[in-house]
Tab-separated table of C-alpha atoms in Angstrom:
chain	number	residue	atom	x	y	z
A	1046	MET	CA	-7.307	0.670	-20.455
A	1047	ASN	CA	-6.998	2.989	-17.488
A	1048	ASP	CA	-7.569	2.075	-13.864
A	1049	ALA	CA	-10.743	4.072	-13.577
A	1050	ARG	CA	-12.268	2.050	-16.350
A	1051	ARG	CA	-11.114	-1.188	-14.814
A	1052	ASP	CA	-12.651	-0.504	-11.422
A	1053	GLY	CA	-16.074	-0.031	-12.906
A	1054	THR	CA	-16.608	3.583	-11.875
A	1055	ASP	CA	-15.572	5.222	-15.104
A	1056	GLU	CA	-17.348	7.615	-17.392
A	1057	GLU	CA	-18.283	4.890	-19.821
A	1058	GLU	CA	-20.106	2.904	-17.164
A	1059	ARG	CA	-22.056	5.967	-16.079
A	1060	SER	CA	-22.738	6.655	-19.663
A	1061	ASP	CA	-24.093	3.151	-20.204
A	1062	ARG	CA	-26.338	3.677	-17.243
A	1063	ALA	CA	-27.360	7.120	-18.439
A	1064	LEU	CA	-28.159	5.738	-21.876
A	1065	LEU	CA	-30.175	2.915	-20.396
A	1066	ASP	CA	-32.116	5.386	-18.274
A	1067	ALA	CA	-32.716	7.551	-21.324
A	1068	PHE	CA	-33.928	4.539	-23.270
A	1069	ARG	CA	-36.351	3.692	-20.485
A	1070	ARG	CA	-37.705	7.222	-20.718
A	1071	GLY	CA	-38.458	6.690	-24.389
A	1072	ASP	CA	-35.255	7.813	-26.093
A	1073	GLY	CA	-34.758	5.444	-29.006
A	1074	ASP	CA	-31.470	7.057	-29.959
A	1075	ALA	CA	-30.037	5.988	-26.604
A	1076	PHE	CA	-30.687	2.398	-27.634
A	1077	ARG	CA	-28.819	3.012	-30.878
A	1078	GLN	CA	-25.817	4.301	-28.967
A	1079	LEU	CA	-25.838	1.285	-26.671
A	1080	TYR	CA	-26.098	-0.980	-29.675
A	1081	GLU	CA	-23.216	0.647	-31.513
A	1082	ARG	CA	-21.078	0.631	-28.394
A	1083	HIS	CA	-21.578	-3.042	-27.560
A	1084	ARG	CA	-22.212	-4.576	-30.974
A	1085	ALA	CA	-18.635	-5.723	-31.447
A	1086	PHE	CA	-18.530	-7.225	-27.965
A	1087	VAL	CA	-21.638	-9.339	-28.552
A	1088	LEU	CA	-20.324	-10.490	-31.918
A	1089	ARG	CA	-17.015	-11.519	-30.353
A	1090	VAL	CA	-18.754	-13.521	-27.643
A	1091	ALA	CA	-20.998	-15.227	-30.173
A	1092	MET	CA	-18.050	-16.055	-32.402
A	1093	ARG	CA	-16.085	-17.410	-29.470
A	1094	PHE	CA	-18.837	-19.723	-28.269
A	1095	GLY	CA	-20.395	-20.461	-31.608
A	1096	GLY	CA	-17.424	-21.883	-33.431
A	1097	ALA	CA	-16.780	-18.775	-35.530
A	1098	ASP	CA	-20.135	-19.194	-37.258
A	1099	ASN	CA	-20.885	-15.827	-38.861
A	1100	GLU	CA	-24.587	-16.419	-39.377
A	1101	LEU	CA	-25.046	-17.639	-35.838
A	1102	ALA	CA	-23.189	-14.590	-34.544
A	1103	LEU	CA	-25.530	-12.260	-36.436
A	1104	ASP	CA	-28.561	-14.089	-35.090
A	1105	VAL	CA	-27.221	-13.880	-31.558
A	1106	LEU	CA	-26.489	-10.191	-32.063
A	1107	GLN	CA	-30.071	-9.492	-32.965
A	1108	GLU	CA	-31.506	-11.634	-30.223
A	1109	THR	CA	-29.287	-10.122	-27.577
A	1110	PHE	CA	-30.415	-6.605	-28.372
A	1111	ALA	CA	-34.010	-7.740	-28.705
A	1112	TRP	CA	-33.616	-9.036	-25.162
A	1113	LEU	CA	-32.200	-5.679	-24.105
A	1114	ALA	CA	-35.117	-3.808	-25.665
A	1115	ARG	CA	-37.562	-6.063	-23.890
A	1116	ARG	CA	-35.875	-6.239	-20.496
A	1117	ALA	CA	-34.479	-2.737	-20.171
A	1118	PRO	CA	-37.154	-1.598	-17.705
A	1119	ASP	CA	-36.095	-4.291	-15.223
A	1120	LEU	CA	-32.326	-4.115	-15.529
A	1121	GLU	CA	-30.045	-2.888	-12.787
A	1122	LEU	CA	-26.723	-1.772	-14.201
A	1123	ARG	CA	-23.812	-1.963	-11.778
A	1124	HIS	CA	-21.032	-2.257	-14.330
A	1125	ARG	CA	-20.722	-1.763	-18.038
A	1126	LEU	CA	-23.646	-3.101	-20.039
A	1127	SER	CA	-21.405	-5.803	-21.485
A	1128	THR	CA	-21.490	-7.617	-18.131
A	1129	LEU	CA	-25.244	-8.072	-18.571
A	1130	LEU	CA	-25.096	-8.855	-22.277
A	1131	TYR	CA	-22.459	-11.545	-21.888
A	1132	PRO	CA	-24.580	-14.266	-20.217
A	1133	VAL	CA	-27.452	-13.457	-22.559
A	1134	ALA	CA	-25.338	-13.935	-25.669
A	1135	ARG	CA	-23.789	-17.089	-24.276
A	1136	HIS	CA	-27.195	-18.600	-23.519
A	1137	LEU	CA	-28.466	-17.632	-26.935
A	1138	VAL	CA	-25.650	-19.614	-28.520
A	1139	ARG	CA	-26.796	-22.545	-26.426
A	1140	ASP	CA	-30.385	-21.998	-27.579
A	1141	HIS	CA	-29.275	-22.163	-31.178
A	1142	ARG	CA	-27.572	-25.451	-30.433
A	1143	VAL	CA	-30.770	-26.779	-28.880
A	1144	ARG	CA	-32.715	-25.755	-31.954
A	1145	ARG	CA	-30.226	-27.441	-34.211
A	1146	GLU	CA	-30.275	-30.526	-32.046
A	1147	ARG	CA	-33.977	-30.787	-32.730
A	1148	TYR	CA	-33.033	-31.601	-36.283
A	1149	PRO	CA	-29.656	-33.048	-35.480
A	1150	ASP	CA	-26.683	-33.094	-37.732
A	1151	GLY	CA	-24.109	-33.546	-35.030
A	1152	ASP	CA	-23.339	-34.872	-31.595
A	1153	GLY	CA	-23.223	-33.291	-28.185
A	1154	ASP	CA	-25.411	-32.309	-25.280
A	1155	PRO	CA	-27.600	-29.404	-26.356
A	1156	ASP	CA	-28.420	-28.454	-22.773
A	1157	ALA	CA	-24.823	-27.894	-21.804
A	1158	LEU	CA	-23.606	-24.321	-21.884
A	1159	PRO	CA	-21.109	-23.965	-24.677
A	1160	SER	CA	-17.430	-23.568	-23.948
A	1161	PRO	CA	-15.346	-21.022	-25.788
A	1162	GLU	CA	-13.209	-22.395	-28.558
A	1163	PRO	CA	-9.536	-21.590	-28.991
A	1164	PRO	CA	-9.196	-18.392	-31.034
A	1165	PRO	CA	-8.055	-18.845	-34.627
A	1166	GLY	CA	-4.856	-16.997	-33.752
A	1167	PHE	CA	-3.737	-19.726	-31.388
A	1168	GLY	CA	-1.034	-22.039	-32.632
A	1169	ASP	CA	-0.824	-25.670	-31.603
A	1170	ASP	CA	1.091	-24.821	-28.436
A	1171	LEU	CA	-1.421	-22.317	-27.131
A	1172	ARG	CA	-4.343	-24.429	-28.276
A	1173	ASP	CA	-3.172	-27.372	-26.175
A	1174	TRP	CA	-2.789	-25.139	-23.175
A	1175	PHE	CA	-6.190	-23.531	-23.682
A	1176	GLN	CA	-8.005	-26.810	-24.135
A	1177	GLY	CA	-6.380	-28.172	-20.985
A	1178	LEU	CA	-8.003	-25.435	-18.909
A	1179	GLY	CA	-11.404	-25.677	-17.298
A	1180	PRO	CA	-14.401	-23.992	-18.964
A	1181	LEU	CA	-14.493	-21.229	-16.370
A	1182	GLN	CA	-10.830	-20.416	-16.910
A	1183	GLN	CA	-11.385	-20.371	-20.648
A	1184	GLU	CA	-14.234	-17.916	-20.252
A	1185	ILE	CA	-12.214	-15.710	-17.946
A	1186	LEU	CA	-9.358	-15.595	-20.435
A	1187	GLY	CA	-11.682	-14.648	-23.261
A	1188	LEU	CA	-13.279	-11.875	-21.262
A	1189	ARG	CA	-9.908	-10.591	-20.166
A	1190	PHE	CA	-7.886	-10.717	-23.350
A	1191	ALA	CA	-10.441	-10.639	-26.151
A	1192	ASP	CA	-12.928	-8.292	-24.506
A	1193	GLU	CA	-10.569	-6.459	-22.138
A	1194	LEU	CA	-12.901	-6.549	-19.173
A	1195	SER	CA	-11.621	-5.783	-15.687
A	1196	LEU	CA	-11.614	-8.465	-13.022
A	1197	GLU	CA	-14.651	-6.847	-11.410
A	1198	GLU	CA	-16.487	-6.881	-14.706
A	1199	ILE	CA	-15.482	-10.468	-15.406
A	1200	ALA	CA	-16.790	-11.488	-11.983
A	1201	ALA	CA	-20.056	-9.669	-12.660
A	1202	ALA	CA	-20.466	-11.199	-16.114
A	1203	LEU	CA	-19.869	-14.701	-14.798
A	1204	ASP	CA	-21.636	-14.144	-11.473
A	1205	ILE	CA	-18.644	-15.325	-9.475
A	1206	PRO	CA	-16.597	-13.696	-6.694
A	1207	VAL	CA	-13.834	-11.366	-7.841
A	1208	GLY	CA	-11.329	-13.483	-5.930
A	1209	THR	CA	-12.307	-16.548	-7.946
A	1210	ALA	CA	-11.870	-14.696	-11.218
A	1211	LYS	CA	-8.493	-13.418	-10.090
A	1212	SER	CA	-7.168	-16.776	-8.887
A	1213	ARG	CA	-8.366	-18.670	-11.973
A	1214	LEU	CA	-6.773	-16.103	-14.236
A	1215	HIS	CA	-3.554	-16.164	-12.259
A	1216	ASN	CA	-3.371	-19.963	-12.379
A	1217	ALA	CA	-4.021	-20.089	-16.108
A	1218	LEU	CA	-1.303	-17.538	-16.788
A	1219	ARG	CA	1.126	-19.314	-14.493
A	1220	GLN	CA	0.550	-22.572	-16.363
A	1221	LEU	CA	1.165	-20.892	-19.678
A	1222	ARG	CA	4.259	-19.100	-18.433
A	1223	GLU	CA	5.730	-22.367	-17.165
A	1224	LYS	CA	4.872	-24.112	-20.393
A	1225	LEU	CA	6.546	-21.455	-22.507
A	1226	GLU	CA	9.636	-21.414	-20.286
A	1227	HIS	CA	10.093	-25.157	-20.765
A	1228	GLU	CA	9.906	-24.938	-24.530
B	306	MET	CA	1.005	-5.512	-18.969
B	307	ASP	CA	3.732	-8.091	-19.444
B	308	ASP	CA	4.761	-9.828	-22.643
B	309	LEU	CA	2.569	-12.815	-21.932
B	310	GLU	CA	-0.534	-10.665	-21.665
B	311	LYS	CA	0.402	-8.819	-24.842
B	312	LEU	CA	0.793	-12.153	-26.581
B	313	LEU	CA	-2.619	-13.300	-25.440
B	314	ARG	CA	-4.318	-10.077	-26.447
B	315	ALA	CA	-2.853	-10.405	-29.904
B	316	ARG	CA	-3.725	-14.085	-30.244
B	317	PHE	CA	-7.259	-13.660	-28.940
B	318	ARG	CA	-8.121	-11.231	-31.712
B	319	GLN	CA	-10.785	-12.725	-33.906
B	320	ASP	CA	-12.524	-11.402	-36.967
B	321	ALA	CA	-16.212	-10.802	-36.512
B	322	PRO	CA	-18.703	-10.764	-39.355
B	323	GLU	CA	-19.632	-7.461	-40.868
B	324	VAL	CA	-23.157	-6.590	-39.846
B	325	PRO	CA	-25.380	-6.022	-42.887
B	326	ALA	CA	-26.755	-2.497	-43.000
B	327	ASP	CA	-30.317	-3.721	-43.014
B	328	LEU	CA	-29.769	-5.760	-39.885
B	329	ASP	CA	-28.188	-2.766	-38.183
B	330	ALA	CA	-31.197	-0.704	-39.175
B	331	ALA	CA	-33.624	-3.379	-38.041
B	332	ILE	CA	-32.042	-3.634	-34.593
B	333	VAL	CA	-31.874	0.120	-34.154
B	334	GLY	CA	-35.473	0.314	-35.332
B	335	LEU	CA	-36.359	-2.242	-32.720
B	336	GLY	CA	-34.966	0.074	-30.063
B	337	HIS	CA	-37.002	2.978	-31.355
B	338	GLU	CA	-40.144	0.872	-31.300
B	339	ALA	CA	-39.433	-0.391	-27.815
B	340	ALA	CA	-38.743	3.160	-26.632
B	341	ALA	CA	-42.112	4.118	-28.025
B	342	GLY	CA	-43.711	1.242	-26.160
B	343	HIS	CA	-44.113	-1.133	-29.071
B	344	VAL	CA	-42.156	-4.335	-28.785
B	345	ARG	CA	-44.334	-6.817	-30.577
B	346	ARG	CA	-42.555	-6.449	-33.885
B	347	ARG	CA	-39.451	-7.879	-32.276
B	348	ARG	CA	-41.025	-11.268	-32.683
B	349	ARG	CA	-41.577	-10.762	-36.365
B	350	LEU	CA	-38.043	-9.567	-36.888
B	351	ARG	CA	-36.620	-12.577	-35.120
B	352	LEU	CA	-38.695	-15.048	-37.044
B	353	VAL	CA	-37.546	-13.682	-40.343
B	354	ARG	CA	-33.932	-13.104	-39.477
B	355	ILE	CA	-33.204	-16.360	-37.736
B	356	GLY	CA	-35.000	-18.486	-40.224
B	357	SER	CA	-37.633	-19.890	-37.904
B	358	VAL	CA	-39.145	-23.271	-38.428
B	359	ALA	CA	-41.966	-21.571	-40.296
B	360	ALA	CA	-39.554	-19.816	-42.621
B	361	ALA	CA	-37.480	-22.954	-43.010
B	362	ALA	CA	-40.595	-24.953	-43.721
B	363	ALA	CA	-41.449	-22.453	-46.411
B	364	ILE	CA	-38.099	-22.941	-48.087
B	365	VAL	CA	-38.398	-26.667	-47.927
B	366	ALA	CA	-41.904	-26.597	-49.230
B	367	LEU	CA	-40.933	-24.219	-51.976
B	368	CYS	CA	-37.865	-26.210	-52.927
B	369	TRP	CA	-39.732	-29.451	-52.917
B	370	LEU	CA	-42.832	-28.288	-54.610
B	371	GLY	CA	-41.136	-25.843	-56.963
B	372	THR	CA	-43.915	-23.318	-56.839
B	373	ARG	CA	-41.921	-20.110	-56.582
B	374	ALA	CA	-38.686	-18.543	-55.339
B	375	LEU	CA	-38.284	-16.102	-52.516
B	376	ASP	CA	-36.705	-12.765	-53.379
B	377	GLU	CA	-34.747	-12.381	-50.128
B	378	PRO	CA	-32.672	-15.517	-49.694
B	379	ARG	CA	-30.400	-13.808	-47.165
B	380	THR	CA	-33.149	-13.859	-44.582
B	381	LEU	CA	-33.485	-17.615	-44.829
B	382	ASP	CA	-31.494	-20.134	-42.868
B	383	VAL	CA	-30.608	-22.946	-45.210
B	384	ALA	CA	-29.235	-25.098	-42.430
B	385	ASP	CA	-32.576	-24.966	-40.649
B	386	ALA	CA	-34.331	-25.748	-43.889
B	387	TRP	CA	-32.254	-28.823	-44.295
B	388	ARG	CA	-33.109	-29.958	-40.797
B	389	VAL	CA	-36.770	-29.401	-41.410
B	390	ALA	CA	-36.439	-31.381	-44.588
B	391	ARG	CA	-35.181	-34.268	-42.531
B	392	GLY	CA	-37.936	-33.620	-40.041
B	393	LEU	CA	-40.525	-34.063	-42.738
B	394	ALA	CA	-40.041	-37.766	-42.357
B	395	ASP	CA	-41.595	-37.330	-38.933
B	396	PRO	CA	-45.412	-37.687	-39.182
B	397	ASP	CA	-45.967	-35.016	-36.565
B	398	GLU	CA	-43.799	-32.572	-38.480
B	399	THR	CA	-45.561	-33.377	-41.700
B	400	ALA	CA	-48.917	-32.843	-40.057
B	401	ARG	CA	-47.794	-29.500	-38.739
B	402	LEU	CA	-46.864	-28.338	-42.223
B	403	ASP	CA	-50.132	-29.557	-43.675
B	404	LEU	CA	-51.803	-26.210	-43.245
B	405	THR	CA	-54.715	-27.036	-45.506
B	406	GLY	CA	-55.441	-30.106	-43.410
B	407	ASP	CA	-56.050	-32.392	-46.332
B	408	GLY	CA	-53.543	-34.979	-45.177
B	409	ARG	CA	-50.843	-34.199	-47.736
B	410	LEU	CA	-48.212	-31.602	-48.508
B	411	ASP	CA	-48.796	-29.829	-51.769
B	412	ALA	CA	-48.623	-26.473	-53.503
B	413	ALA	CA	-51.563	-25.149	-51.500
B	414	ASP	CA	-49.619	-25.794	-48.309
B	415	ALA	CA	-46.592	-24.064	-49.759
B	416	ASP	CA	-48.693	-21.005	-50.540
B	417	ARG	CA	-50.098	-20.935	-47.042
B	418	ILE	CA	-46.629	-21.281	-45.547
B	419	LEU	CA	-45.270	-18.536	-47.759
B	420	ASP	CA	-48.136	-16.245	-46.812
B	421	ARG	CA	-47.372	-16.857	-43.190
B	422	VAL	CA	-43.711	-15.995	-43.621
B	423	VAL	CA	-44.469	-12.868	-45.591
B	424	SER	CA	-46.867	-11.774	-42.878
B	425	LEU	CA	-44.038	-12.014	-40.380
B	426	ARG	CA	-41.777	-9.622	-42.231
B	427	PRO	CA	-41.284	-6.123	-40.822
B	428	ARG	CA	-43.416	-3.751	-42.824
B	429	ARG	CA	-40.455	-1.889	-44.220
B	430	ASP	CA	-39.319	-5.086	-45.914
B	431	ARG	CA	-42.563	-5.838	-47.685
């Protein structure tokens, strides 16, 4: 990923904005391009928060883009569209949990925002480290390494200061580095 | 990017489900409808795809009453159906499914529920 893309002023961001503008003007094909561009991102987020549940991920995918179709006229795009889609997808996972809690087959607080789960590729060592982090750090790591968002984009997606995103990421990596050095 | 970051990028990779072609088409179609100023069908799409309570109730009713089978099982959420089945023990839930209002759940209710689900399908799927 180049620096221009990371600082949120790249061609892709402008293109997201241009596509959104075109969609607002009645261009349905612009919506298709936005969908195809961000489909994988939404699926990854849904899989991360939804316990790798394929069906849930597909439901969240549809609902996220239904939200986009409905809310497009009101959206203000400052970064890539993924920064706006992220909280929507995350909340939709929570909504699914609430719905399931209505006819419960498990435990847990349905009103709590879900936390990302350790990726399947994590071994026991990394899983312990990941689960020892706070929820915000876990989200930052997912956005950084699974979704390859810049710090500015991570801050926008999570609605936190860039400095907070940077320090939490730095601390998480420092902990992991120290852990690996001692093993 | 140092080795640690490379390690994390590799370990964070996760397989995502393949999106069925009809779902892709439905979502893209949703965009075209919204661009044209029509967004009401979004609701119908969602109800069918997610397996709403109405759709789940239809499955439960159909399974329990054995009246007929749906031809598109992929659109139905079996997990929700199971939860509704448990919910049927709740008098309020039972009353809600009693669409004929005769105080019991029977084949007539199943037909009504099925009609309701079918009416929610996007036209292209009918």
